[in-house]
Coordinates of C-alpha atoms in Angstrom, one line a residue:
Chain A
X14 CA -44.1 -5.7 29.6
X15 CA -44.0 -2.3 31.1
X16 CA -46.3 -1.1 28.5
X17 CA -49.1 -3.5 29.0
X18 CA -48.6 -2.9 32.9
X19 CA -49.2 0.8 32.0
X20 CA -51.8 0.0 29.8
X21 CA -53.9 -1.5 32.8
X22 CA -53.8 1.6 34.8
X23 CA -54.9 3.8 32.1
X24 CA -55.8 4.1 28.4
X25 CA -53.7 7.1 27.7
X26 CA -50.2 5.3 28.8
X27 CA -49.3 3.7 25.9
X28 CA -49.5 7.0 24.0
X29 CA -47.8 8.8 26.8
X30 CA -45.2 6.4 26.6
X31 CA -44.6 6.5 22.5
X32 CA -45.1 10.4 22.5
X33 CA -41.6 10.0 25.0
X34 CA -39.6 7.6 23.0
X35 CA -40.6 9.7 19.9
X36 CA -39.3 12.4 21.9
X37 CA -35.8 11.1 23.1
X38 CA -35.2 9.6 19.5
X39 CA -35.7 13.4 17.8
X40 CA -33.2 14.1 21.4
X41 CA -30.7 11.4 20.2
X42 CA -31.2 12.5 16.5
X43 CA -30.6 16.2 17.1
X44 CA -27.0 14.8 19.6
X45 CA -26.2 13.0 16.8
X46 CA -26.3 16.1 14.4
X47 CA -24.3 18.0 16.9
X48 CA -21.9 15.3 17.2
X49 CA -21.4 15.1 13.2
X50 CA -20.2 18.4 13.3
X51 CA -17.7 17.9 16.3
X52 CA -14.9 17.1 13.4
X53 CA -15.2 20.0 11.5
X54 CA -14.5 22.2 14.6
X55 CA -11.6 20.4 15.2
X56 CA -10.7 20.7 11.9
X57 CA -11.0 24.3 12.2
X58 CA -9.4 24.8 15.7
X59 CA -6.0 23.3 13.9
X60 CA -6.2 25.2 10.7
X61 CA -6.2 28.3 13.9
X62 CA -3.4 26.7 14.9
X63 CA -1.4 26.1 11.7
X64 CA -2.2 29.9 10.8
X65 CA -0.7 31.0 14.5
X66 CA 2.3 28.7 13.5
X67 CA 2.8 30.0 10.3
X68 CA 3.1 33.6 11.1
X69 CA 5.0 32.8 14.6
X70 CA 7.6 35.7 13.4
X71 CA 5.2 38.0 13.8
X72 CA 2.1 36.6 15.8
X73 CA 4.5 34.8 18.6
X74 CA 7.1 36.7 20.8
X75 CA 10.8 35.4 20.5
X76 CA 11.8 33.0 23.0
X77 CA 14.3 34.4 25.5
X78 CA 17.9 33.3 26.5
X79 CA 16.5 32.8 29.8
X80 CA 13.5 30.5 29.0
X81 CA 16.1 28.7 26.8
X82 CA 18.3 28.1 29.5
X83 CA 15.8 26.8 31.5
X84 CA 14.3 24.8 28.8
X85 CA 17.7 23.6 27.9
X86 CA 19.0 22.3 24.3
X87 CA 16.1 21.6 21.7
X88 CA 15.8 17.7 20.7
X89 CA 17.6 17.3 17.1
X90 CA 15.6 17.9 14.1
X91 CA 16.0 14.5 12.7
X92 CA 14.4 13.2 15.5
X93 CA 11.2 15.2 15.6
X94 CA 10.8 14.3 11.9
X95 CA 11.0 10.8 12.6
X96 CA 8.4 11.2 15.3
X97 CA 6.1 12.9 13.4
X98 CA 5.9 10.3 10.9
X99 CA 5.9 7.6 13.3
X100 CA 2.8 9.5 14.9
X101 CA 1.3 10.0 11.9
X102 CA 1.2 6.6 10.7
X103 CA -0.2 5.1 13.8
X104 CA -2.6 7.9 14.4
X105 CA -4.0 6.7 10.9
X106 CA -3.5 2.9 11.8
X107 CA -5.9 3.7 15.1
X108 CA -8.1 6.2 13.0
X109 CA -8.8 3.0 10.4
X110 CA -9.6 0.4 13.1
X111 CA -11.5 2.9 14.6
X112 CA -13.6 3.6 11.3
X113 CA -13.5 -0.7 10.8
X114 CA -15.2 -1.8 14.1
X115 CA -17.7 1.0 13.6
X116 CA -16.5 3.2 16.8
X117 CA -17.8 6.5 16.8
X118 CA -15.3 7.8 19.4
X119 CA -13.7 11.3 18.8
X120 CA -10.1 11.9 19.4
X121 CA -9.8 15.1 17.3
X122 CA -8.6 17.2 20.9
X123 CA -5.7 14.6 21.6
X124 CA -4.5 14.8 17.7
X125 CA -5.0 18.7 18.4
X126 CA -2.3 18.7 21.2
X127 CA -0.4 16.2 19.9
X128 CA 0.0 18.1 16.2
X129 CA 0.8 21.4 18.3
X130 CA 3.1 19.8 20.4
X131 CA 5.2 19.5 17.1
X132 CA 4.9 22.9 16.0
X133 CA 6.1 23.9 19.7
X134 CA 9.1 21.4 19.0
X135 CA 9.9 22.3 15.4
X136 CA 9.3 26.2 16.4
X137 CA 12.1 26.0 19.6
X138 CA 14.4 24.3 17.4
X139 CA 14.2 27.3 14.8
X140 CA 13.1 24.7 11.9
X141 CA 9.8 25.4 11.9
X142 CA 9.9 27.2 8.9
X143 CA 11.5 24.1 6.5
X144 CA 8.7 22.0 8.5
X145 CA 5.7 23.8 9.0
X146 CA 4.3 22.0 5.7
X147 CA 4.6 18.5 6.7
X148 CA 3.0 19.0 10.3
X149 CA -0.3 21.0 8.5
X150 CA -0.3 18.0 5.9
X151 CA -0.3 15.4 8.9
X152 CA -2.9 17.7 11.0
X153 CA -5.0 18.1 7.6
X154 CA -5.0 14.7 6.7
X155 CA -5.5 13.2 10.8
X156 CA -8.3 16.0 11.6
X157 CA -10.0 15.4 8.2
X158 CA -9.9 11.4 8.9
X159 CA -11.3 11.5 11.9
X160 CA -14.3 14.1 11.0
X161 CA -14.9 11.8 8.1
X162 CA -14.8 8.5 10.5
X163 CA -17.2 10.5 12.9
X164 CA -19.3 11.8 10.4
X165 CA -20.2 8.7 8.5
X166 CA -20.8 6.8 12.0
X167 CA -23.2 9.5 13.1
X168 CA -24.9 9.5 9.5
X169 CA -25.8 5.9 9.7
X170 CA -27.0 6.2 13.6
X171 CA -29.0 9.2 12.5
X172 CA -30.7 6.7 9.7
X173 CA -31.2 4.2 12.2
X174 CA -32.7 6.5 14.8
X175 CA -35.0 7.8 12.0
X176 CA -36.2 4.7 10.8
X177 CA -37.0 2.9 14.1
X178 CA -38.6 6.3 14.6
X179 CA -41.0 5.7 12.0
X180 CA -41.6 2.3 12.7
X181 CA -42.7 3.5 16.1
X182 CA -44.9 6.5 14.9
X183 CA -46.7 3.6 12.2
X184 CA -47.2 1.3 15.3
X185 CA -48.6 4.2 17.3
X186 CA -50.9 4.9 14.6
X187 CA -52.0 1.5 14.4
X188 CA -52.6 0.9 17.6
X189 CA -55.0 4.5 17.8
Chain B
X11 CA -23.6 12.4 -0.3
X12 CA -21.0 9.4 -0.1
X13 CA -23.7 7.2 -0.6
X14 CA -22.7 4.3 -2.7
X15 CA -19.8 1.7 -2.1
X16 CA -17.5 3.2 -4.3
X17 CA -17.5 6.5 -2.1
X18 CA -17.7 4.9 0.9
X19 CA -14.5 3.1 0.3
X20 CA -12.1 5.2 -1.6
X21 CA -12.1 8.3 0.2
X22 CA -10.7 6.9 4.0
X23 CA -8.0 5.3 1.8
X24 CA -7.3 7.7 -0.8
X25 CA -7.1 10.5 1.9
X26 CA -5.0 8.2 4.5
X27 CA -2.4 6.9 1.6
X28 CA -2.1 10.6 -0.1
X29 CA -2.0 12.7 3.3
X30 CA 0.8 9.8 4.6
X31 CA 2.7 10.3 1.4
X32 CA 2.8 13.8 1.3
X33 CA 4.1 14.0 4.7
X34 CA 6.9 11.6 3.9
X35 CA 7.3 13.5 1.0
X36 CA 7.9 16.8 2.5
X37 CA 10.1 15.3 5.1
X38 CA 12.3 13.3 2.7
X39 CA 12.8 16.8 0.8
X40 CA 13.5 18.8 3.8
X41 CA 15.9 15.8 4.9
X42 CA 17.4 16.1 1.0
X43 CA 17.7 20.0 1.1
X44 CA 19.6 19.5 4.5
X45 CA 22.2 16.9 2.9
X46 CA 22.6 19.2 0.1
X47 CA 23.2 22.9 1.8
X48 CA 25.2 20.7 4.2
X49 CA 27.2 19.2 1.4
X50 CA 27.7 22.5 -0.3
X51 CA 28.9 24.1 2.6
X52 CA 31.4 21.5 3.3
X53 CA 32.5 21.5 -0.4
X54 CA 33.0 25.4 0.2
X55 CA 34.6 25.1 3.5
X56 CA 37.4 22.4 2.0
X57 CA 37.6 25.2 -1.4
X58 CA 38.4 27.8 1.5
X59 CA 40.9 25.5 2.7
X60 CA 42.6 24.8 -0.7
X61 CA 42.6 28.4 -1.5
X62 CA 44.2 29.5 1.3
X63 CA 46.9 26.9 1.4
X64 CA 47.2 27.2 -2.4
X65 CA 48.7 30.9 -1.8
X66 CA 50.0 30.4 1.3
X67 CA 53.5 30.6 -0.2
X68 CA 52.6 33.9 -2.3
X69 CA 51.6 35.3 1.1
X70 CA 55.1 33.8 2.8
X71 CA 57.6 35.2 0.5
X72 CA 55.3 38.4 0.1
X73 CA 54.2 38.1 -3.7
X74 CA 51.2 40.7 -3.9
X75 CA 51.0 40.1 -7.4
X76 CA 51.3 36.8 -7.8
X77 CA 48.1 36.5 -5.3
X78 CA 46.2 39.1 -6.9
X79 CA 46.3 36.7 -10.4
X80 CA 45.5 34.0 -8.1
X81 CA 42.4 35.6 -6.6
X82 CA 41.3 37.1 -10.2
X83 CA 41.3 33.7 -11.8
X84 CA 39.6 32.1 -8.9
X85 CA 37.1 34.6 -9.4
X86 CA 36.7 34.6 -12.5
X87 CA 35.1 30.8 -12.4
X88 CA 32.1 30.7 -13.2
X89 CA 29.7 29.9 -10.1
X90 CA 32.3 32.6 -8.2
X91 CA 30.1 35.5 -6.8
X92 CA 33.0 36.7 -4.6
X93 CA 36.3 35.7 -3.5
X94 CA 38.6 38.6 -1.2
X95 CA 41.0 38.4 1.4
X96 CA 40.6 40.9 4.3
X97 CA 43.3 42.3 6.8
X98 CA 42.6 41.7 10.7
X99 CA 41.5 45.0 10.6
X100 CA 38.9 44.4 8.6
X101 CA 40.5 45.8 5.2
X102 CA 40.0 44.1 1.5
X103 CA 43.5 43.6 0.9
X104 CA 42.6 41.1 -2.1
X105 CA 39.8 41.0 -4.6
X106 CA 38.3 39.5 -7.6
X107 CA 36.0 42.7 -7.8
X108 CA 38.9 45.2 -8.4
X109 CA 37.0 48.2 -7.3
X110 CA 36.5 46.2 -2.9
X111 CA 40.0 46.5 -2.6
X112 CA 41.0 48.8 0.5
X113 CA 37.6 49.1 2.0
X114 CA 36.4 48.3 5.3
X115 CA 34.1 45.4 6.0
X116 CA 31.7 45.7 8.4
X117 CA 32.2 43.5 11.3
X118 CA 28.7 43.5 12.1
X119 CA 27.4 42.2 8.5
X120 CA 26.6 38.4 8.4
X121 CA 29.8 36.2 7.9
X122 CA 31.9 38.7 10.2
X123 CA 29.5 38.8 13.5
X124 CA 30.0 35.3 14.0
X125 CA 33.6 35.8 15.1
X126 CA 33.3 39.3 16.6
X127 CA 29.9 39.3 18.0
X128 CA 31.8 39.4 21.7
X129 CA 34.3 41.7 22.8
X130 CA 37.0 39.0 22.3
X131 CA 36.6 38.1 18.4
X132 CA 36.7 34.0 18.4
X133 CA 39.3 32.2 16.9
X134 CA 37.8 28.9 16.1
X135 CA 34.4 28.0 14.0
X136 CA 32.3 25.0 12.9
X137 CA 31.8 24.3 9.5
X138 CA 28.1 25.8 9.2
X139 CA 28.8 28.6 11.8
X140 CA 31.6 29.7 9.0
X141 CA 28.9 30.1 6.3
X142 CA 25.8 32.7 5.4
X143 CA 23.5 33.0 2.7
X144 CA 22.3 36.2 0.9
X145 CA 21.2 37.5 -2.4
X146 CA 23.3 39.6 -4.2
X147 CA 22.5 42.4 -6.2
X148 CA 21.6 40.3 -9.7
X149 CA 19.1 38.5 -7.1
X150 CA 21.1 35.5 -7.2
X151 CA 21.3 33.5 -4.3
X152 CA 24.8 33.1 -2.8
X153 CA 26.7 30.6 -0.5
X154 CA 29.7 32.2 1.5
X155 CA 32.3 31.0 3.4
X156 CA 35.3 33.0 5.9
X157 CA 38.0 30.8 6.4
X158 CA 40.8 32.1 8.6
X159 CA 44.0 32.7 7.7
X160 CA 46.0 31.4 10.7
X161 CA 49.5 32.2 12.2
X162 CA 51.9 29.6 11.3
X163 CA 55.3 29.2 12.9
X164 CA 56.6 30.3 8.8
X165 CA 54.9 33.2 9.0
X166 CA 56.2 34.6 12.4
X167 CA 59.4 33.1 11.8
X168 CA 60.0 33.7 8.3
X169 CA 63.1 36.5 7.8
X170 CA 61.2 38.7 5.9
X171 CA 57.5 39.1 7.6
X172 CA 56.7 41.0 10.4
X173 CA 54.1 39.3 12.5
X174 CA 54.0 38.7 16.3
X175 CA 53.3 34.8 17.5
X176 CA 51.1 35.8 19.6
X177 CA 48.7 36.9 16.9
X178 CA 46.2 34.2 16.3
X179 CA 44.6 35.2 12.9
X180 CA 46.4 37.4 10.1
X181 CA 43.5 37.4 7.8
X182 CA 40.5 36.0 6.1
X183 CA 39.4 34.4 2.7
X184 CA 35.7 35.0 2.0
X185 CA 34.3 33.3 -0.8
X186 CA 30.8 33.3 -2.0
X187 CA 29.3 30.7 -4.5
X188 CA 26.2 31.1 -6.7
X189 CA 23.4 28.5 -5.3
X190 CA 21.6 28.5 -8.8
X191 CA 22.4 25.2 -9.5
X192 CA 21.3 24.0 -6.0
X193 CA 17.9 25.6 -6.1
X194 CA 17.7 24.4 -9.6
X195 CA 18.1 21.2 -8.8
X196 CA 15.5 21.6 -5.3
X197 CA 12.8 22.5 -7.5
X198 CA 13.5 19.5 -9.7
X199 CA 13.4 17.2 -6.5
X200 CA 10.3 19.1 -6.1
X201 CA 8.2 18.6 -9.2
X202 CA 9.4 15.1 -9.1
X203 CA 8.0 14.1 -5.7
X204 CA 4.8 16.2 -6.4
X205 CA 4.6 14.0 -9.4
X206 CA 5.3 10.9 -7.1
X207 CA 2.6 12.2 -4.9
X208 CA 0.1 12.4 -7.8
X209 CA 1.0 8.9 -9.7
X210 CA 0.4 7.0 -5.5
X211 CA -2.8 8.6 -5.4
X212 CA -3.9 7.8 -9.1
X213 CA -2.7 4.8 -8.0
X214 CA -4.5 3.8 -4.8
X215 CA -7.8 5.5 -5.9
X216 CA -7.6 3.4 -9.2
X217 CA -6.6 0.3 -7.2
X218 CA -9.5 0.5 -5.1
X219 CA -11.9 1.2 -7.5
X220 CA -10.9 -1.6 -10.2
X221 CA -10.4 -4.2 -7.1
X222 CA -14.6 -2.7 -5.5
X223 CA -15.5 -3.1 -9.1
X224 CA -14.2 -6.4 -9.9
X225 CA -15.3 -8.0 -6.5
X226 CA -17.9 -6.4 -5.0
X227 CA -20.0 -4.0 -7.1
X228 CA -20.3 -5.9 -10.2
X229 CA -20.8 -9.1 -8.1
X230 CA -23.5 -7.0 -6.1
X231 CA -25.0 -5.4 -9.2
X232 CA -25.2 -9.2 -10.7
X233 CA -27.2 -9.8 -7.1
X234 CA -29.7 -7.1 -7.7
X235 CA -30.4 -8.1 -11.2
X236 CA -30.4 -12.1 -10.1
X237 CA -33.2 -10.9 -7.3
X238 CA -35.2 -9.2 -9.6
X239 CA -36.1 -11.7 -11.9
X240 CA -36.2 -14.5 -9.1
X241 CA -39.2 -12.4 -7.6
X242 CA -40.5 -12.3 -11.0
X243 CA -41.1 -16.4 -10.9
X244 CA -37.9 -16.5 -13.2
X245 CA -35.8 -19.6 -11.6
X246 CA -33.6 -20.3 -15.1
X247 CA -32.0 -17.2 -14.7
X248 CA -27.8 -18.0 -13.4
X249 CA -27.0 -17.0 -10.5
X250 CA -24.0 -13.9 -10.0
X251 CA -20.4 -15.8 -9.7
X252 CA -17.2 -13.8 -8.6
X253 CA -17.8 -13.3 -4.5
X254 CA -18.4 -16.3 -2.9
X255 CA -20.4 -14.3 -0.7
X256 CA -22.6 -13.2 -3.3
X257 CA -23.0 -16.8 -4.9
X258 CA -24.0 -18.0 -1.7
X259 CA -26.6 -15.3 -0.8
X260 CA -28.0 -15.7 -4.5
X261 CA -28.2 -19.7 -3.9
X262 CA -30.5 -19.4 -1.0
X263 CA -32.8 -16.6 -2.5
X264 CA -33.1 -19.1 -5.3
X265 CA -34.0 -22.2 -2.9
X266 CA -36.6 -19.5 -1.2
X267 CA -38.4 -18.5 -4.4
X268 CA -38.5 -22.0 -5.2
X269 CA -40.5 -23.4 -2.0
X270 CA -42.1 -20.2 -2.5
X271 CA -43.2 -21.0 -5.9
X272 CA -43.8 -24.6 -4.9
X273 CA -45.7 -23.7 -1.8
X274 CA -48.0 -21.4 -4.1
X275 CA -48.5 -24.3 -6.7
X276 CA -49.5 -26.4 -3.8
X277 CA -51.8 -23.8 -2.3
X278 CA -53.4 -23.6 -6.2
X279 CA -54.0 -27.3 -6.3
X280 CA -55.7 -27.1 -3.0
X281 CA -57.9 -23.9 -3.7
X282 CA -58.6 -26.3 -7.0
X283 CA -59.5 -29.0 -5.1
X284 CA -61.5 -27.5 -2.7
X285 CA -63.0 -25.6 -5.4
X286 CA -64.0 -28.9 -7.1
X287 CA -65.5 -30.3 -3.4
X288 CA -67.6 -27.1 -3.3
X289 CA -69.1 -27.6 -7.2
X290 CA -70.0 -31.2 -6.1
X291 CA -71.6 -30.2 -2.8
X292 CA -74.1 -27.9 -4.5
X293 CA -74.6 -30.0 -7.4
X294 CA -75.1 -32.7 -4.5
X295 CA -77.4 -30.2 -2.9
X296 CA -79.4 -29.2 -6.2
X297 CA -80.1 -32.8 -7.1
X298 CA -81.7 -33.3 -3.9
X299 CA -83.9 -30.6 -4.1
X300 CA -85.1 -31.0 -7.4
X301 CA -85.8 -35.4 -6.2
X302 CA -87.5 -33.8 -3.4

């Protein structure tokens, strides 16, 4: 309807107005690209992370008495292993039902703190070391889920965005 | 990329189930290792024990020579690394290694500083504080254990030893066990969970591919070919059975290429007829000119 009311006041609108949604589609298009490659940077920004936790001995000053007595007692091992895979599998459960209903949120940043959060824990308990594995398998395998969740969402909007694209560049045509 | 079905479906799952089980995995050996240094240093601890009380009476009535064959056989175990008895000065009174005896140990080194890390050595330890791990010079790794010798009412009573009751500790056992047969068995737990690990993902990527195959791609495939020859004008071909889905969508293609085909034969008879009406109409036409 708008186009016909534009179409009254001059000839040139309707091209004016296809030339514009051609343009925001190649806008959304080029977004969408951008967006694809949001999980690989989080992916990256934890493998930093993992390689700062790995070399903590030598990359991370050693926590004071002080900040220790402040901080008080560190929570038993047992029990940050047990949240970790509690974390882990619901993280995935979420990730899935995310990937299922076709979502293409991106929650790569909260997994970030979350998966750092345990280094911190394993790293003031002194266990860090015996655990450092199974936190970088969790991160690995949460940070690649979720760029592969992201990814395939923005490949099929990208299809979609390029087909009705095309279907408005044939109509233009047609219509000139 | 990732294009086809197949793809689409095993890597979210064959990435989620593997990346879960490897977690658990390293967990559940990290949990194991735990129980089993735990373990060993409890087994050591309670050796300790028996050790000391076991020449407890040597050391009452003051028979050097008797505890010096104690010490050598102990040592002489196999699994033994070490096995001495120090003075509260620090001297190895007692040795398996006959060439320790009457030196000074370090009270800094690991397995002393625990105790004498303040300017009041500690009387009392835990279980793990009691133990330290090193590799010795065969680059074996080696689980040891202090256990004090404590002042009994025997010893400071006894007629023929001199100690004080107020001293607290006359001595210490240290004994040092070989850990070969711990790692040993570690990277056994190891190979066997990585093997675990392997056969769960063999396992879920097969799963899901024989289960895609079975029900959807073959059904689909089945579809594709089905559509092909319907749009061809071939209606005795069977339609694809397995999804119900699949069976369904096939059905109604079929019932559309039929009125489709039925519609065409209808348009045919038409175009026929009207072609007939024409050929009359000009024959009509020609016979009147010609009368005329």
């Amino acid at each position: 309807m708008g186009l016909l009311r534009k179409s009254r006041r001059s000839p040139e609108a309707p091209e004016r107005a296809g030339t514009a949604t051609a343009k925001a589609g190649r806008e959304r298009i080029r977004q969408l690209h951008a967006l694809s490659h949001r999980g690989l940077w989080g992916l990256a920004a934890f493998l930093a992370v993992s390689l700062v936790a790995f070399n903590h001995s030598r990359l991370l000053p050693p926590l004071s008495d002080n900040l220790r007595a402040v901080l008080g007692k560190s929570p038993p091992t047992n029990l940050i292993s047990i949240a970790l895979v509690v974390y882990s599998f619901s993280a995935l459960v979420l990730i899935l039902s995310r990937m299922s209903t076709g979502q293409g949120k991106y929650k790569g940043w909260s997994h970030l703190a979350y998966l750092s959060a345990f280094y911190v824990f394993y790293l003031y308990g002194n266990v860090l070391d015996a655990n450092f594995w199974a936190v970088f398998a969790a991160g690995v395998t949460i940070m690649a889920l979720e760029h592969y969740q992201l990814w395939t969402f923005c490949t099929e909007a990208i299809r979609k965005e390029e087909e009705r694209l095309a279907q408005a560049e044939r109509l233009e045509k047609f219509k000139s | 990329m990732l294009k086809n079905l197949a793809a689409k479906a095993i890597v979210p799952v064959g990435l989620t189930v593997t990346g879960f089980v490897i977690v658990c995995s390293i967990l559940l050996y990290s949990y194991v290792k735990q129980d089993l240094i735990e373990d060993s240093i409890q087994r050591e601890v309670l050796l300790g024990d028996i050790i000391v009380k076991a020449t407890r009476f040597s050391m009452l009535t003051d028979q050097r020579e008797s505890l010096r064959q104690t010490i050598n056989d102990i040592g002489g175990q196999k699994g033994v690394e070490h096995v001495r008895i120090f003075n509260k000065k620090g001297v190895i009174m007692f040795s398996a290694h006959a060439e320790e005896v009457h030196q000074l140990v370090d009270m800094s080194a690991p397995g002393c500083i625990e105790c004498h890390s303040g300017p009041v050595a500690a009387v009392h330890l835990g279980p793990m504080d009691q133990a330290r791990n090193f590799v010795n010079a065969q680059g074996e790794p080696v689980l040891a254990i202090t256990t004090p010798i404590y002042n009994e009412p025997n010893c400071s009573n006894g007629g023929c030893h001199f100690h004080s009751p107020d001293e607290k500790i006359l001595g210490t056992l240290d004994i040092g066990m070989s850990q070969a047969p711990l790692i040993k068995s570690l990277a056994t737990l190891r190979i066997r969970l990585i093997i675990f690990c392997l056969m769960v993902l063999v396992l879920t990527v097969g799963g899901v591919i024989a289960l895609l195959q079975r029900n959807v791609l073959l059904p689909v495939r089945q579809l594709v070919h089905f559509a092909d020859q319907v749009s061809r004008g071939n209606l005795e071909v069977s339609e694809p059975e397995g999804a119900e889905e699949v069976t369904s969508l096939a059905g109604n293609f079929k019932r559309l290429a039929r009125r489709n085909l039925e519609a065409d034969d209808n348009l045919r008879d038409l175009q026929d007829k009207l072609d007939a009406l024409t050929r009359q109409i000009r024959e009509r036409e020609s016979g009147h000119k010609s009368g005329s």
